[in-house]
PDB file of C-alpha atoms in Angstrom:
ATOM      1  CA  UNK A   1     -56.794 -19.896 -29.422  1.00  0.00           C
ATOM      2  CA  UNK A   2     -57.354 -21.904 -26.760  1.00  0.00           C
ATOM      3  CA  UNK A   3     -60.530 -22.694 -24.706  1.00  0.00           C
ATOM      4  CA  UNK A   4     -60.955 -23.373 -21.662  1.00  0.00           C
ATOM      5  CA  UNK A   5     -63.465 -24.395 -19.001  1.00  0.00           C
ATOM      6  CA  UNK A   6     -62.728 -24.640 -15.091  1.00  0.00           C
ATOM      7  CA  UNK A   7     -65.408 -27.167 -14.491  1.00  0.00           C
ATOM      8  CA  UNK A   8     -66.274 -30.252 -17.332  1.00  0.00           C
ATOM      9  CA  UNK A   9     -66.583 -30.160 -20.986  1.00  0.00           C
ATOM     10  CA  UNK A  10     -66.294 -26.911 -22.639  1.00  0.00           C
ATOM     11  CA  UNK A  11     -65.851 -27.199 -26.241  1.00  0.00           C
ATOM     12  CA  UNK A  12     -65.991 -29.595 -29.143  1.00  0.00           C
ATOM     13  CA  UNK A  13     -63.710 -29.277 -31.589  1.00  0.00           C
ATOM     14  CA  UNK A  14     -64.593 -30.710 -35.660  1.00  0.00           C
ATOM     15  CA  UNK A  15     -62.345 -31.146 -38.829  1.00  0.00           C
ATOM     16  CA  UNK A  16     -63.788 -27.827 -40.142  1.00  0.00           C
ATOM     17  CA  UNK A  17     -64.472 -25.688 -37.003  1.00  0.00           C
ATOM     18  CA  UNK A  18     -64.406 -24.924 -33.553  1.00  0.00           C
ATOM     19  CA  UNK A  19     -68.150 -25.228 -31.846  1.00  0.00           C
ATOM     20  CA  UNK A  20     -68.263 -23.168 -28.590  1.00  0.00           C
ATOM     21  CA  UNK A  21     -71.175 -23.831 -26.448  1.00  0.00           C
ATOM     22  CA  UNK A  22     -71.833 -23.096 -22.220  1.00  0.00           C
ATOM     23  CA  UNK A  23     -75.332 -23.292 -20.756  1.00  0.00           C
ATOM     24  CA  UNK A  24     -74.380 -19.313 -19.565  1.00  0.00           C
ATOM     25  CA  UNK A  25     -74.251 -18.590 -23.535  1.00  0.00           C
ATOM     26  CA  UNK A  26     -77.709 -18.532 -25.575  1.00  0.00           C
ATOM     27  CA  UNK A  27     -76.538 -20.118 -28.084  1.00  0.00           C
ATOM     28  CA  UNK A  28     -73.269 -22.131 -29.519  1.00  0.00           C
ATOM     29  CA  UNK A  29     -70.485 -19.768 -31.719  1.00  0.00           C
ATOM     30  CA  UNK A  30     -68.701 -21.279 -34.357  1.00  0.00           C
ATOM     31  CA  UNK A  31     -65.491 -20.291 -35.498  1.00  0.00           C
ATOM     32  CA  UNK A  32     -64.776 -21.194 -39.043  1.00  0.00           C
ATOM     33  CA  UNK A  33     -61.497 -23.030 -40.228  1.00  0.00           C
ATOM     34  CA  UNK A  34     -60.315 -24.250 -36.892  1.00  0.00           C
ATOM     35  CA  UNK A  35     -56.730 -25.478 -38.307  1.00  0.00           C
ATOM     36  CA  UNK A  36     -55.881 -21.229 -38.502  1.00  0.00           C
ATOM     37  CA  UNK A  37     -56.105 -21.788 -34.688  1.00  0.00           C
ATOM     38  CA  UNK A  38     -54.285 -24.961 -33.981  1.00  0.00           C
ATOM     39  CA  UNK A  39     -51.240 -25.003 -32.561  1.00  0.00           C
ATOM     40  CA  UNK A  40     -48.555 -24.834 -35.532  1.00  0.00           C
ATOM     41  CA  UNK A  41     -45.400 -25.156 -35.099  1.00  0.00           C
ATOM     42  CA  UNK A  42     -44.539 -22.318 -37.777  1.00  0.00           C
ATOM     43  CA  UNK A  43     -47.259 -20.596 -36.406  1.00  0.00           C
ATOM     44  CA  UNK A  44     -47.280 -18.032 -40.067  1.00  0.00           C
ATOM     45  CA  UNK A  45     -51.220 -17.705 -40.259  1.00  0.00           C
ATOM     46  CA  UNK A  46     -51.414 -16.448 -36.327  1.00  0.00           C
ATOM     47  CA  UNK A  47     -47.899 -14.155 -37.104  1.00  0.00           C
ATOM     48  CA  UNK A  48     -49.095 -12.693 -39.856  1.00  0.00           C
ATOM     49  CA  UNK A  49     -52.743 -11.819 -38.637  1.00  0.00           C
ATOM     50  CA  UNK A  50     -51.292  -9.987 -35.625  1.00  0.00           C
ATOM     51  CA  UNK A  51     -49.840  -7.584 -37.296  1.00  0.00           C
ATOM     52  CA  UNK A  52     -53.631  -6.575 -39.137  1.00  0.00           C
ATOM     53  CA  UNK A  53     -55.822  -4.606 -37.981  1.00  0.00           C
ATOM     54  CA  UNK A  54     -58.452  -6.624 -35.493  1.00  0.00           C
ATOM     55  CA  UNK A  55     -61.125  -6.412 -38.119  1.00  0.00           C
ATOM     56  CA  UNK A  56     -59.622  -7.952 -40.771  1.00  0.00           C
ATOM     57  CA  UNK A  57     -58.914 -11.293 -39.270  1.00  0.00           C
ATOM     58  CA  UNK A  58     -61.167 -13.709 -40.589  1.00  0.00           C
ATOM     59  CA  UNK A  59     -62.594 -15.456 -37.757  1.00  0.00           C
ATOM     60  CA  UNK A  60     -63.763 -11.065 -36.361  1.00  0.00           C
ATOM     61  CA  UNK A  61     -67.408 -11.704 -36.618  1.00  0.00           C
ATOM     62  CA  UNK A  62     -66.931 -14.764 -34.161  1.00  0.00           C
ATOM     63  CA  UNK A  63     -65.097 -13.548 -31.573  1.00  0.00           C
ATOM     64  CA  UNK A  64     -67.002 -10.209 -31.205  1.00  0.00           C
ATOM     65  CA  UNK A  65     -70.003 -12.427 -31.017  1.00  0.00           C
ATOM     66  CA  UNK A  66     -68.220 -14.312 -28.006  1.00  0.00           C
ATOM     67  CA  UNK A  67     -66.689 -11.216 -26.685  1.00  0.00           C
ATOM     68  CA  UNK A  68     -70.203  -9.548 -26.336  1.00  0.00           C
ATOM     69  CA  UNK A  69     -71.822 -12.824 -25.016  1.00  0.00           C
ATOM     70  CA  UNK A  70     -69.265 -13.478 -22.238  1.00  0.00           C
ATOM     71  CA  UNK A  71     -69.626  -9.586 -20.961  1.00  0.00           C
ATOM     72  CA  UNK A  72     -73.384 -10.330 -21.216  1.00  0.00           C
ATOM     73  CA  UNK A  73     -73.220 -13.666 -18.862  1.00  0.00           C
ATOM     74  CA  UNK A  74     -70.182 -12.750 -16.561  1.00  0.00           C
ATOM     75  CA  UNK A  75     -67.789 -14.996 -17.392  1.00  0.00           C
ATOM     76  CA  UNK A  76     -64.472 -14.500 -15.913  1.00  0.00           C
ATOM     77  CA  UNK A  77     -62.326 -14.455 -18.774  1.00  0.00           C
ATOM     78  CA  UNK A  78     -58.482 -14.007 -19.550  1.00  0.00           C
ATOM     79  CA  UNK A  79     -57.571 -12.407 -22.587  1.00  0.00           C
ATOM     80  CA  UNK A  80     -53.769 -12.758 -23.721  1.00  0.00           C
ATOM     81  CA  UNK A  81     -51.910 -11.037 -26.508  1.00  0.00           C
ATOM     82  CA  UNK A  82     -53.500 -10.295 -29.494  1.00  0.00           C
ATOM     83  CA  UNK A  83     -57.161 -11.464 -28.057  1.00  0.00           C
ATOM     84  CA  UNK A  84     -56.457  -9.136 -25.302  1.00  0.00           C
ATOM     85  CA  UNK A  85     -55.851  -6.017 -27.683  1.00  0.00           C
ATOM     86  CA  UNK A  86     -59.093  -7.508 -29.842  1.00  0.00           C
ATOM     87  CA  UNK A  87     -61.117  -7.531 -26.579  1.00  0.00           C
ATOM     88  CA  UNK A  88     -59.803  -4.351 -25.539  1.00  0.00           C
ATOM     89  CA  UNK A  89     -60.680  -2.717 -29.521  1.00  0.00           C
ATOM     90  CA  UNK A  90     -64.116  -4.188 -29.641  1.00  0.00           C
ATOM     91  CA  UNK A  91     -65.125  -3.559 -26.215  1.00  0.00           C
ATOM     92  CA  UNK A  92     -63.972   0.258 -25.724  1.00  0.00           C
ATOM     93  CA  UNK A  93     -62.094   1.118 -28.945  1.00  0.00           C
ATOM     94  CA  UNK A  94     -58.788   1.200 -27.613  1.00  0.00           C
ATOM     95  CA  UNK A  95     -56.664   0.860 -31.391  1.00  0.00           C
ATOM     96  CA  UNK A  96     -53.265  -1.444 -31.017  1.00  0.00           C
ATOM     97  CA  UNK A  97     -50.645   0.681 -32.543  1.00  0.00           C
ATOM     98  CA  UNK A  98     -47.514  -0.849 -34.466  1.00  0.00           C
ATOM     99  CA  UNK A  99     -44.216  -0.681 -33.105  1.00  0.00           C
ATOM    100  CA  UNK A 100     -41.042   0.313 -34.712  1.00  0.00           C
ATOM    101  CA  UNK A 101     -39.855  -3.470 -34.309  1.00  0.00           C
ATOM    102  CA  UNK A 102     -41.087  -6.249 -32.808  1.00  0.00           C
ATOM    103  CA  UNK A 103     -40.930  -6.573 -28.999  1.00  0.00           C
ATOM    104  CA  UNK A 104     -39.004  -9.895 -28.190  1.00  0.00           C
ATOM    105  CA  UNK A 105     -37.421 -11.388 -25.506  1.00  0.00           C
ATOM    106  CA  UNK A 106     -37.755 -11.163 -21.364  1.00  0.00           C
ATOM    107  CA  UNK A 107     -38.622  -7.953 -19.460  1.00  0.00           C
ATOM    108  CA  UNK A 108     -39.134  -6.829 -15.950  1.00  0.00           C
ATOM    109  CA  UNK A 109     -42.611  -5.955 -15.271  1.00  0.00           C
ATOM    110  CA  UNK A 110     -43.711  -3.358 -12.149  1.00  0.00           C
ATOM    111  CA  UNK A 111     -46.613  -4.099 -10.353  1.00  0.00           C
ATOM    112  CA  UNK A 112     -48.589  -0.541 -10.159  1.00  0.00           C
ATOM    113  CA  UNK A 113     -51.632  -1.709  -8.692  1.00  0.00           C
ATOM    114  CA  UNK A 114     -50.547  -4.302  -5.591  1.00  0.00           C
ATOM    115  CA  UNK A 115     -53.942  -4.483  -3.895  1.00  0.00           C
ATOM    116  CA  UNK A 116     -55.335  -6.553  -6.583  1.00  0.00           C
ATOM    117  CA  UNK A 117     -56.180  -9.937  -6.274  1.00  0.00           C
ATOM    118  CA  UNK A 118     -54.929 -10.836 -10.100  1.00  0.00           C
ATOM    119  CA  UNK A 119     -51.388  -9.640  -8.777  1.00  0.00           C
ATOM    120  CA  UNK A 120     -51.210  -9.986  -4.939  1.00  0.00           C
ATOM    121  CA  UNK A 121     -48.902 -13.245  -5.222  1.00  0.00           C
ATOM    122  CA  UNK A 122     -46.103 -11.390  -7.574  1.00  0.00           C
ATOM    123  CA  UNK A 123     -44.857  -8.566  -5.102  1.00  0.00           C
ATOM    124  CA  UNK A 124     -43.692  -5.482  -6.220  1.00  0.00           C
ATOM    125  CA  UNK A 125     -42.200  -6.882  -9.891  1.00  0.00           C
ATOM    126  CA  UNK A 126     -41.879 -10.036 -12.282  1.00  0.00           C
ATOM    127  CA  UNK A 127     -40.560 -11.359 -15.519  1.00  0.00           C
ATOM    128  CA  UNK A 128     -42.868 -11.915 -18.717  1.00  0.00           C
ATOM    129  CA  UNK A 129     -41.923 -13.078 -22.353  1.00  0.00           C
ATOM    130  CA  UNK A 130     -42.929 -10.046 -24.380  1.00  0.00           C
ATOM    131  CA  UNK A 131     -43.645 -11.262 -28.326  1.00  0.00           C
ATOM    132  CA  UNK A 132     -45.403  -8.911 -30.296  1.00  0.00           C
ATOM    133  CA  UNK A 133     -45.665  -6.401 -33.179  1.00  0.00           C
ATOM    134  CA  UNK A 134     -48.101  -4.347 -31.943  1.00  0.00           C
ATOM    135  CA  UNK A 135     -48.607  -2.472 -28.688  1.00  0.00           C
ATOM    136  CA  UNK A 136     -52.031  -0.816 -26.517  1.00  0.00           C
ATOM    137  CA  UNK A 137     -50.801   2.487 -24.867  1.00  0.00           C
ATOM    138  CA  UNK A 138     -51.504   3.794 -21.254  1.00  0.00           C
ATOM    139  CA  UNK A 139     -52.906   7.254 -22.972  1.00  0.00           C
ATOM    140  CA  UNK A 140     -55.746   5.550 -25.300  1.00  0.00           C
ATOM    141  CA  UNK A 141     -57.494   3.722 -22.415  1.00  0.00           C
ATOM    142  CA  UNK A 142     -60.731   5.539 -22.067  1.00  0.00           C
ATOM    143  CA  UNK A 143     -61.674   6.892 -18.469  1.00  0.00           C
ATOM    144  CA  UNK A 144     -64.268   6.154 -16.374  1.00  0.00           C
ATOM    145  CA  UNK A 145     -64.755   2.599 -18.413  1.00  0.00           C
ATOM    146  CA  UNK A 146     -64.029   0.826 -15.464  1.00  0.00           C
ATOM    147  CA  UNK A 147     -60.126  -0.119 -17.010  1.00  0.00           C
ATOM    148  CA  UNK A 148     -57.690  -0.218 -14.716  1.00  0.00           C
ATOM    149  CA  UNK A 149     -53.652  -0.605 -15.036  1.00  0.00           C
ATOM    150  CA  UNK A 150     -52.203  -3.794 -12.991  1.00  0.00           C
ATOM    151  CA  UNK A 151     -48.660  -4.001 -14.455  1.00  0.00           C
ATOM    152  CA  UNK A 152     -46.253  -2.372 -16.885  1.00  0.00           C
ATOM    153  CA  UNK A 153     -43.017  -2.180 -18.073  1.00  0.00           C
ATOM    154  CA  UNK A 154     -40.855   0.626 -18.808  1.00  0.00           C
ATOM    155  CA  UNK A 155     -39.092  -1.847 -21.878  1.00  0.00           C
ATOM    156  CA  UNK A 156     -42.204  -3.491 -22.804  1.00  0.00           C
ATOM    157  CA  UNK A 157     -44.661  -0.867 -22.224  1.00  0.00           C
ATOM    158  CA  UNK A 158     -48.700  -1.972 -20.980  1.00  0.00           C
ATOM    159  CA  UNK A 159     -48.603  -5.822 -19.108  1.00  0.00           C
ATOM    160  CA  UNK A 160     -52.033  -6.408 -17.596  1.00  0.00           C
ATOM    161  CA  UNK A 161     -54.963  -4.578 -17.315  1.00  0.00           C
ATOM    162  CA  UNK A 162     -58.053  -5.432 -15.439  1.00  0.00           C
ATOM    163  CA  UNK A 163     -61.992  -4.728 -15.693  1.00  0.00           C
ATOM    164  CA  UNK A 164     -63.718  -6.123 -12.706  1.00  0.00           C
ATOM    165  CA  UNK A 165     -67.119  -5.281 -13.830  1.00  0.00           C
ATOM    166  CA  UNK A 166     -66.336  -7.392 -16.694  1.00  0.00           C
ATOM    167  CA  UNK A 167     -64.739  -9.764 -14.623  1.00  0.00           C
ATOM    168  CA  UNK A 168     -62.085  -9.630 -17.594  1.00  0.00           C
ATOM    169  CA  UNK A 169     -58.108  -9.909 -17.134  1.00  0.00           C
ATOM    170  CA  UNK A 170     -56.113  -8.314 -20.479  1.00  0.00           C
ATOM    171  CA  UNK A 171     -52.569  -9.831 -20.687  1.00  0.00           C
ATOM    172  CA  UNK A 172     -50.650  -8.237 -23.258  1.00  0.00           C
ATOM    173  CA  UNK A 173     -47.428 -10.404 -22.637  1.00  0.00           C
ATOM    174  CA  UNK A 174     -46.950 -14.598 -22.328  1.00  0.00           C
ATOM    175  CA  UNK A 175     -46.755 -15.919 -18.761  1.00  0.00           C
ATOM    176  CA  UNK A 176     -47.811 -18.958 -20.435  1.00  0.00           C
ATOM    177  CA  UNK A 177     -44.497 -19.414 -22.590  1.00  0.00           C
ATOM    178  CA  UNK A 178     -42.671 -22.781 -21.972  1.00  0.00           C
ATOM    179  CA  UNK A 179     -39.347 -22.428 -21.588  1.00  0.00           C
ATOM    180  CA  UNK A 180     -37.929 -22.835 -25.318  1.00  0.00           C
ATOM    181  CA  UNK A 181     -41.027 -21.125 -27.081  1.00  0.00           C
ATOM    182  CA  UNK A 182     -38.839 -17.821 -27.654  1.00  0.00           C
ATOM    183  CA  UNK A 183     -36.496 -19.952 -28.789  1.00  0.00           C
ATOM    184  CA  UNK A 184     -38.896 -21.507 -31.336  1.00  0.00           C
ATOM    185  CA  UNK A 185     -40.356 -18.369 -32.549  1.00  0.00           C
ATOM    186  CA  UNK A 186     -36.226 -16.764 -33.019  1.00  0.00           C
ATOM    187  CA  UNK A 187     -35.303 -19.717 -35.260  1.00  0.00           C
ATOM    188  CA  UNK A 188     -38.532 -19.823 -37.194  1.00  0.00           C
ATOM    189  CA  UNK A 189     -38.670 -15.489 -37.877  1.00  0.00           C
ATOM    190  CA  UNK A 190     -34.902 -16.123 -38.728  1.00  0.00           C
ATOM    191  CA  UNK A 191     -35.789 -18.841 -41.332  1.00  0.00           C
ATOM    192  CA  UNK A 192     -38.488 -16.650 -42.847  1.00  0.00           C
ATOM    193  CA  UNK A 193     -35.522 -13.978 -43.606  1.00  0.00           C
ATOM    194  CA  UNK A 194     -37.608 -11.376 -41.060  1.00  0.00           C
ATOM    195  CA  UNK A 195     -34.309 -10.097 -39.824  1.00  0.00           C
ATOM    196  CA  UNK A 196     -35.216 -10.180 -36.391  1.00  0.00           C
ATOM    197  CA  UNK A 197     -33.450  -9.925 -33.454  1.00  0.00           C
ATOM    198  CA  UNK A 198     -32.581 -12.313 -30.822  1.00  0.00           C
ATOM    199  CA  UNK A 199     -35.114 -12.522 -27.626  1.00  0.00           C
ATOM    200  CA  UNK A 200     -33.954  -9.808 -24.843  1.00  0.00           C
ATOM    201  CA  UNK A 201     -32.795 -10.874 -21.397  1.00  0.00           C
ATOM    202  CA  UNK A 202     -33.452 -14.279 -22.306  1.00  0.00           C
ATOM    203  CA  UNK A 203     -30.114 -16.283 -22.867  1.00  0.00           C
ATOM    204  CA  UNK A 204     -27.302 -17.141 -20.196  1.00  0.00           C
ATOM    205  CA  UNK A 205     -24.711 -14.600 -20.065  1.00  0.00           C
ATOM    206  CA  UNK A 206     -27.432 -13.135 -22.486  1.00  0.00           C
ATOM    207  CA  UNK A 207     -25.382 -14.305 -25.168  1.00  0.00           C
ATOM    208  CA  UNK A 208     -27.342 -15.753 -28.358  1.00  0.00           C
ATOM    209  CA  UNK A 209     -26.593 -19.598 -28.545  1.00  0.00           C
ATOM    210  CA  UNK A 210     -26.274 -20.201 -24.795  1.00  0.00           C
ATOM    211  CA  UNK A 211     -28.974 -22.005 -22.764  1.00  0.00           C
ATOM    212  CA  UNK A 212     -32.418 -20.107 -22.417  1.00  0.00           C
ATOM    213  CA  UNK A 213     -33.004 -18.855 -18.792  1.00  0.00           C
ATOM    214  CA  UNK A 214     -36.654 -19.139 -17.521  1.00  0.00           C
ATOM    215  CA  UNK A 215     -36.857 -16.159 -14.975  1.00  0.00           C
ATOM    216  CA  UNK A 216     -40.715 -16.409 -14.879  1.00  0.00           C
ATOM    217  CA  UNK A 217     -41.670 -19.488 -14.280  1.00  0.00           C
ATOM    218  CA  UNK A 218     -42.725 -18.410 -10.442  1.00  0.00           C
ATOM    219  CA  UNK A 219     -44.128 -15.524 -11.476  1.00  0.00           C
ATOM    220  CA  UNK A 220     -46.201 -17.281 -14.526  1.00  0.00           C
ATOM    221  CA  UNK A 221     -47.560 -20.329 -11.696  1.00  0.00           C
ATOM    222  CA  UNK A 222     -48.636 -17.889  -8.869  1.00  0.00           C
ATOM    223  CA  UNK A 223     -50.664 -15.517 -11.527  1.00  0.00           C
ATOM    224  CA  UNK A 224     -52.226 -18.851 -13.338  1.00  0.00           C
ATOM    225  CA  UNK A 225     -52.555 -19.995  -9.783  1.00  0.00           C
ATOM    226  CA  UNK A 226     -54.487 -16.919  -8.487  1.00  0.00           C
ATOM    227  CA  UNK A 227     -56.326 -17.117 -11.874  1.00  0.00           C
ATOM    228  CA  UNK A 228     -57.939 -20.480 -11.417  1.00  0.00           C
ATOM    229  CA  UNK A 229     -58.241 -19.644  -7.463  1.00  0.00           C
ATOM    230  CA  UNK A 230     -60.730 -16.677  -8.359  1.00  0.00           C
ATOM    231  CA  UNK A 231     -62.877 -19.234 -10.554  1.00  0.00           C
ATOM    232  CA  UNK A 232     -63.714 -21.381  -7.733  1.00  0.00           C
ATOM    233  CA  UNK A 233     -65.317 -18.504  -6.055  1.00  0.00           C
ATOM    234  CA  UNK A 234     -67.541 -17.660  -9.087  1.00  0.00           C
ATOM    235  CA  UNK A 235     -70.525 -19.984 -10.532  1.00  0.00           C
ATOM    236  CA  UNK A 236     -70.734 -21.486 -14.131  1.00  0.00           C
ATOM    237  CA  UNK A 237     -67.608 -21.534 -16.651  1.00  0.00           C
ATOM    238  CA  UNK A 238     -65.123 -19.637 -17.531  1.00  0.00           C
ATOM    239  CA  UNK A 239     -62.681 -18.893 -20.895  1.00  0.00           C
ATOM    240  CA  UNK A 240     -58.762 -18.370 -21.478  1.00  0.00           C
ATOM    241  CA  UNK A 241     -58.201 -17.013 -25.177  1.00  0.00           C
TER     242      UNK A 241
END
């Protein structure tokens, strides 16, 4: 997980635990056994609990606490991946559902909602690294919740959904993904014996064993871009789990 605030210090981080603390939230939230959360480069522990069920992941209690508190004080927040589908569960019950395999590699995303402000610089389509297990469907959103579909992708299913009275953003895919993290993620599901299948879309020639090709890298500075734009407009701090 990581934290972030637009403006100053956000969080302190101990040998033990993360301590988050804002003057917009009444009071700090800890979340236990920090090193789960630390980048890895195995990354097992953060594989392994998105595949569970939201409320069996250790650090639950925490994040619903933070999840309810930064609904309660406004924060503009960006949810990606798994926190989006935990966000998405503990906010309006939407269940992640498992998928057949896992969803890996580089997929064409259509923007189905143009007018809004968290997609306006992408134009009609995009690229996104898709890693996951699990998937949120268009059919279990609730209506009249205030959800409403930005982007999807008729490979990857659901991309980004937004909830403006929440001021919330839920990214279900990886904008953030350097250029070799596929890569990374292939060779280490490979040398746990997973049986996995190389990333989609995502090699020259896509041919396993050529060089990766980054076709979102426009796309992924443009949405962080508009992102960060949107927090200069609104007071206080904001978060990026």
């Amino acid at each position: 997980i990581v934290i972030v605030r637009a403006r100053g210090r956000l969080f302190a981080v101990g040998q033990r635990q993360i301590i988050v603390k804002t003057p917009q939230l009444p009071e700090p939230v800890r979340f236990p056994h920090a090193r789960a959360f630390r980048p890895n480069p195995s990354r097992k522990i953060t594989a392994r609990a998105a595949q569970l069920a939201v409320e069996a992941v250790s650090c639950w209690p925490a994040l619903a606490r933070i999840f309810d508190q930064l609904r309660a004080a406004g924060l503009p927040s960006l949810f990606v991946c798994w926190s989006a589908q935990a966000a998405l569960y503990h906010r309006h019950g939407v269940e992640k559902r498992p998928l057949p395999e896992k969803c890996f590699g580089v997929f064409e995303q259509r923007v189905v909602s143009p007018r809004h402000p968290a997609v306006r610089a992408l134009g009609g389509s995009f690229y996104a690294p898709v890693s996951r297990h699990t998937e949120v469907r268009a059919e279990d959103l609730p209506r009249g919740r205030g959800l409403e579909l930005i982007a999807e992708s008729a490979d990857s299913g659901l991309c980004l959904i937004a909830e403006d009275a929440a001021a919330s953003l839920y990214m279900f895919n990886h904008l953030e993904y350097e250029t070799e993290t596929l890569q990374r993620e292939y060779d280490r599901d490979r040398e746990a014996g997973t049986g996995i299948s190389a990333p989609a879309n995502y090699y020259a020639r896509r041919l396993p064993g050529e060089r990766p090709v980054n076709l979102w890298r426009s796309a992924a500075r443009r949405f962080f871009a508009t992102w960060a734009a949107t927090l200069e407009h609104k007071p206080g701090d904001s978060l990026y789990l």
